[in-house]
Short mmCIF file of C-alpha atoms and ligand atoms in Angstrom, two decimals:
data_model
loop_
_atom_site.label_atom_id
_atom_site.label_comp_id
_atom_site.label_asym_id
_atom_site.label_seq_id
_atom_site.Cartn_x
_atom_site.Cartn_y
_atom_site.Cartn_z
CA MET K 1 -18.51 26.68 -21.26
CA LYS K 2 -15.22 26.13 -23.10
CA VAL K 3 -12.86 23.61 -21.54
CA PHE K 4 -9.25 22.87 -22.49
CA LEU K 5 -8.32 19.26 -21.74
CA THR K 6 -4.75 18.13 -22.24
CA TYR K 7 -3.20 14.79 -21.34
CA GLY K 8 0.16 13.05 -21.28
CA THR K 9 0.12 9.41 -22.34
CA THR K 10 2.76 6.84 -23.29
CA GLU K 11 0.74 3.72 -24.11
CA GLY K 12 -2.62 5.38 -24.76
CA GLN K 13 -4.72 4.62 -21.65
CA THR K 14 -4.75 8.22 -20.42
CA ALA K 15 -5.93 9.30 -23.89
CA LYS K 16 -8.87 6.86 -23.59
CA ILE K 17 -9.73 8.27 -20.16
CA ALA K 18 -9.53 11.80 -21.61
CA ASP K 19 -12.02 10.71 -24.32
CA VAL K 20 -14.54 9.60 -21.68
CA VAL K 21 -14.10 12.81 -19.65
CA ALA K 22 -14.61 14.85 -22.84
CA ASP K 23 -17.75 12.86 -23.76
CA VAL K 24 -19.32 13.51 -20.34
CA LEU K 25 -18.64 17.24 -20.60
CA ARG K 26 -19.95 17.41 -24.18
CA ASP K 27 -23.11 15.57 -23.12
CA ARG K 28 -23.65 18.38 -20.61
CA GLY K 29 -23.40 20.95 -23.39
CA HIS K 30 -19.82 22.12 -22.93
CA GLU K 31 -17.31 22.67 -25.71
CA ILE K 32 -14.12 20.65 -25.22
CA THR K 33 -10.76 21.08 -26.90
CA LYS K 34 -8.79 17.89 -26.27
CA VAL K 35 -5.06 17.95 -27.04
CA ASP K 36 -2.16 15.55 -26.49
CA VAL K 37 0.23 17.52 -24.28
CA LYS K 38 3.03 16.93 -26.79
CA ASP K 39 1.06 19.11 -29.22
CA ALA K 40 0.21 21.80 -26.64
CA ARG K 41 3.63 23.52 -26.97
CA GLY K 42 3.87 24.19 -23.26
CA ALA K 43 0.95 26.60 -23.19
CA ILE K 44 -2.67 26.67 -22.12
CA PRO K 45 -4.32 28.98 -24.67
CA ASP K 46 -6.40 31.97 -23.57
CA GLY K 47 -10.16 32.02 -23.84
CA TYR K 48 -11.11 28.88 -21.87
CA ASP K 49 -13.51 28.78 -18.92
CA GLY K 50 -11.95 25.63 -17.48
CA VAL K 51 -8.86 23.43 -17.74
CA ILE K 52 -8.29 19.71 -17.14
CA LEU K 53 -4.83 18.11 -17.11
CA GLY K 54 -4.30 14.34 -17.07
CA ALA K 55 -1.07 12.35 -16.82
CA SER K 56 0.03 8.75 -16.46
CA ILE K 57 2.76 7.44 -14.19
CA HIS K 58 5.91 5.72 -15.41
CA MET K 59 8.69 4.75 -13.01
CA GLY K 60 7.05 6.70 -10.21
CA LYS K 61 6.73 9.94 -12.19
CA HIS K 62 3.93 11.76 -13.98
CA ASP K 63 4.39 12.60 -17.66
CA LYS K 64 7.04 15.32 -17.67
CA HIS K 65 5.29 17.45 -20.31
CA VAL K 66 2.23 17.72 -18.07
CA VAL K 67 4.39 18.58 -15.04
CA GLU K 68 6.08 21.33 -17.08
CA LEU K 69 2.77 22.63 -18.39
CA ALA K 70 1.42 22.94 -14.84
CA GLN K 71 4.62 24.64 -13.66
CA ARG K 72 4.44 27.22 -16.47
CA ASN K 73 0.73 28.04 -16.32
CA HIS K 74 -0.02 28.90 -12.69
CA ASP K 75 -1.97 32.04 -13.65
CA VAL K 76 -4.64 30.37 -15.74
CA LEU K 77 -4.81 27.33 -13.44
CA ALA K 78 -5.62 29.66 -10.55
CA ARG K 79 -8.07 31.80 -12.56
CA VAL K 80 -10.47 29.15 -13.91
CA PRO K 81 -11.89 25.93 -12.41
CA ALA K 82 -9.09 23.44 -13.01
CA ALA K 83 -8.80 19.70 -12.47
CA PHE K 84 -6.11 17.05 -12.59
CA PHE K 85 -6.29 13.30 -13.07
CA SER K 86 -3.56 10.78 -12.48
CA VAL K 87 -3.39 7.33 -14.11
CA SER K 88 -1.34 4.49 -12.64
CA LEU K 89 -1.39 0.85 -11.66
CA ALA K 90 -0.97 1.89 -8.04
CA ALA K 91 -4.43 3.49 -8.25
CA TYR K 92 -5.75 -0.04 -8.61
CA GLY K 93 -3.43 -2.04 -6.39
CA ASP K 94 -1.97 0.42 -3.89
CA PRO K 95 -4.13 3.55 -3.37
CA PRO K 96 -1.83 5.22 -0.77
CA GLU K 97 1.02 5.04 -3.30
CA ALA K 98 -1.23 6.58 -5.98
CA GLU K 99 -2.15 9.40 -3.59
CA GLY K 100 1.57 9.89 -2.94
CA TYR K 101 2.14 10.40 -6.68
CA VAL K 102 -0.46 13.19 -6.70
CA GLU K 103 1.10 14.80 -3.65
CA GLN K 104 4.47 14.66 -5.37
CA PHE K 105 2.89 16.28 -8.47
CA GLU K 106 1.44 19.09 -6.34
CA GLN K 107 4.80 19.74 -4.70
CA GLU K 108 6.72 19.61 -7.96
CA THR K 109 4.35 21.93 -9.80
CA GLY K 110 3.26 24.22 -6.96
CA TRP K 111 -0.34 23.74 -8.15
CA ARG K 112 -3.12 22.30 -5.96
CA PRO K 113 -5.96 21.35 -8.32
CA GLY K 114 -9.49 21.96 -7.01
CA THR K 115 -10.66 18.62 -8.43
CA VAL K 116 -8.46 15.49 -8.47
CA GLY K 117 -9.12 12.09 -10.04
CA ILE K 118 -7.00 8.99 -9.43
CA PHE K 119 -7.65 6.20 -11.94
CA GLY K 120 -6.32 2.73 -12.55
CA GLY K 121 -4.40 2.32 -15.80
CA ALA K 122 -3.74 -0.75 -17.90
CA LEU K 123 -1.23 -3.53 -18.41
CA LEU K 124 -1.05 -3.77 -22.19
CA TYR K 125 1.18 -6.85 -22.36
CA THR K 126 0.37 -7.63 -26.00
CA GLN K 127 1.41 -4.13 -27.06
CA TYR K 128 4.67 -3.90 -25.11
CA GLY K 129 8.01 -4.95 -26.62
CA PHE K 130 9.77 -8.01 -25.16
CA VAL K 131 11.73 -6.20 -22.44
CA LYS K 132 8.84 -4.03 -21.26
CA ARG K 133 6.45 -7.02 -21.24
CA HIS K 134 8.70 -9.05 -18.96
CA MET K 135 9.59 -6.11 -16.75
CA MET K 136 5.88 -5.34 -16.24
CA LYS K 137 5.12 -9.01 -15.56
CA LYS K 138 7.83 -9.01 -12.87
CA ILE K 139 6.38 -5.84 -11.30
CA ALA K 140 2.88 -7.38 -11.42
CA SER K 141 4.03 -10.63 -9.78
CA ASP K 142 5.78 -8.67 -7.03
CA LYS K 143 2.34 -7.33 -6.07
CA PRO K 144 0.62 -10.61 -5.28
CA GLY K 145 -3.11 -10.84 -5.73
CA SER K 146 -3.66 -7.47 -7.31
CA LEU K 147 -2.23 -7.30 -10.83
CA ASP K 148 -2.56 -9.86 -13.62
CA THR K 149 0.46 -11.80 -14.88
CA ASP K 150 -1.11 -13.49 -17.92
CA ILE K 151 0.96 -11.87 -20.66
CA SER K 152 -1.08 -13.42 -23.47
CA ARG K 153 -3.63 -10.61 -23.12
CA ASP K 154 -4.13 -7.01 -21.95
CA HIS K 155 -5.65 -6.06 -18.59
CA VAL K 156 -7.49 -2.80 -18.04
CA TYR K 157 -7.99 -1.61 -14.46
CA THR K 158 -9.68 1.70 -15.22
CA GLU K 159 -12.98 2.00 -13.39
CA TRP K 160 -15.00 3.90 -16.00
CA ASP K 161 -17.82 4.84 -13.62
CA GLY K 162 -15.23 6.58 -11.45
CA VAL K 163 -13.96 8.48 -14.50
CA ARG K 164 -17.52 9.59 -15.34
CA ARG K 165 -18.14 10.66 -11.72
CA PHE K 166 -14.95 12.75 -11.79
CA ALA K 167 -16.11 14.46 -15.00
CA GLU K 168 -19.62 15.04 -13.61
CA GLY K 169 -18.18 16.52 -10.40
CA TYR K 170 -15.93 18.83 -12.36
CA ALA K 171 -18.77 19.89 -14.66
CA ALA K 172 -20.94 20.72 -11.65
CA ARG K 173 -18.14 22.92 -10.27
CA LEU K 174 -17.72 24.64 -13.63
CA GLU K 175 -21.45 25.30 -13.95
CA LEU K 176 -21.69 26.62 -10.38
CA GLN K 177 -18.82 29.02 -11.07
CA SER K 178 -20.50 30.31 -14.22
CA ALA K 179 -23.85 30.74 -12.45
CA SER K 180 -22.24 32.72 -9.61
CA SER K 181 -20.34 35.02 -11.99
CA VAL K 182 -23.50 36.09 -13.88
C1 FMN A 1 7.46 1.09 -18.19
C2 FMN A 1 6.30 1.34 -17.27
C3 FMN A 1 6.52 1.85 -16.00
C4 FMN A 1 5.44 2.05 -15.13
N1 FMN A 1 5.68 2.53 -13.87
C5 FMN A 1 4.64 2.64 -13.00
C6 FMN A 1 4.88 3.06 -11.65
O1 FMN A 1 5.99 3.39 -11.24
N2 FMN A 1 3.80 3.11 -10.82
C7 FMN A 1 2.53 2.78 -11.23
O2 FMN A 1 1.61 2.83 -10.43
N3 FMN A 1 2.28 2.43 -12.52
C8 FMN A 1 3.30 2.34 -13.39
N4 FMN A 1 3.08 1.96 -14.68
C9 FMN A 1 1.70 1.71 -15.12
C10 FMN A 1 1.15 2.83 -15.98
O3 FMN A 1 0.86 3.98 -15.20
C11 FMN A 1 -0.12 2.31 -16.66
O4 FMN A 1 0.26 1.29 -17.56
C12 FMN A 1 -0.92 3.37 -17.38
O5 FMN A 1 -2.07 2.78 -17.93
C13 FMN A 1 -0.11 4.07 -18.46
O6 FMN A 1 -0.91 5.08 -19.01
P1 FMN A 1 -0.67 5.62 -20.50
O7 FMN A 1 -0.98 4.45 -21.40
O8 FMN A 1 -1.63 6.71 -20.67
O9 FMN A 1 0.75 6.05 -20.58
C14 FMN A 1 4.13 1.76 -15.56
C15 FMN A 1 3.90 1.27 -16.86
C16 FMN A 1 4.98 1.05 -17.70
C17 FMN A 1 4.72 0.51 -19.08
#
């Protein structure tokens, strides 16, 4: 099956998650086209059997290019098995907040994905500029006990087994769909 996977990332963690999702699907024999949403030109091309969108959260909002892509492509998202994954720090430290982000995405886009993944992101202190590093440290220290405040290194909260399970679950849905349409 041919799957179009597009993701919106600012610091790169969602791209790494997209890589793992793509690897799982390829291992199951599917053909994956993986594209940064900024290169997708607002369209999901024709000819795919499935679509996966992924987006990270900044300041309480999903990547705006992914939101716009979902808003503009209702037809294809309804026609083929489609999935969405959301990447945030809340997914690690505050799951109800992370679920709220997905609900907000569904309301904003008018699309209710059949498969949803919610994954922890990363605090990449060593890669942020001065202002961002200290802002993120302040946010992390306001959430006692959950997020790391050691700015001398990066902290990754993505649970990779959860990412693989999401991809496996989606693949199973895709394969079931293809078997039932034969
Ligand atoms: C400036 C900034 C703002 C952020 N705002 C939020 C937020 O409002 N809620 C949240 O849960 N995570 C927030 N995060 C955490 C990101 O979702 C997390 O770092 C994620 O890994 C980013 O994914 P990306 O590298 O694919 O863009 C923020 C991160 C940064 C750097």
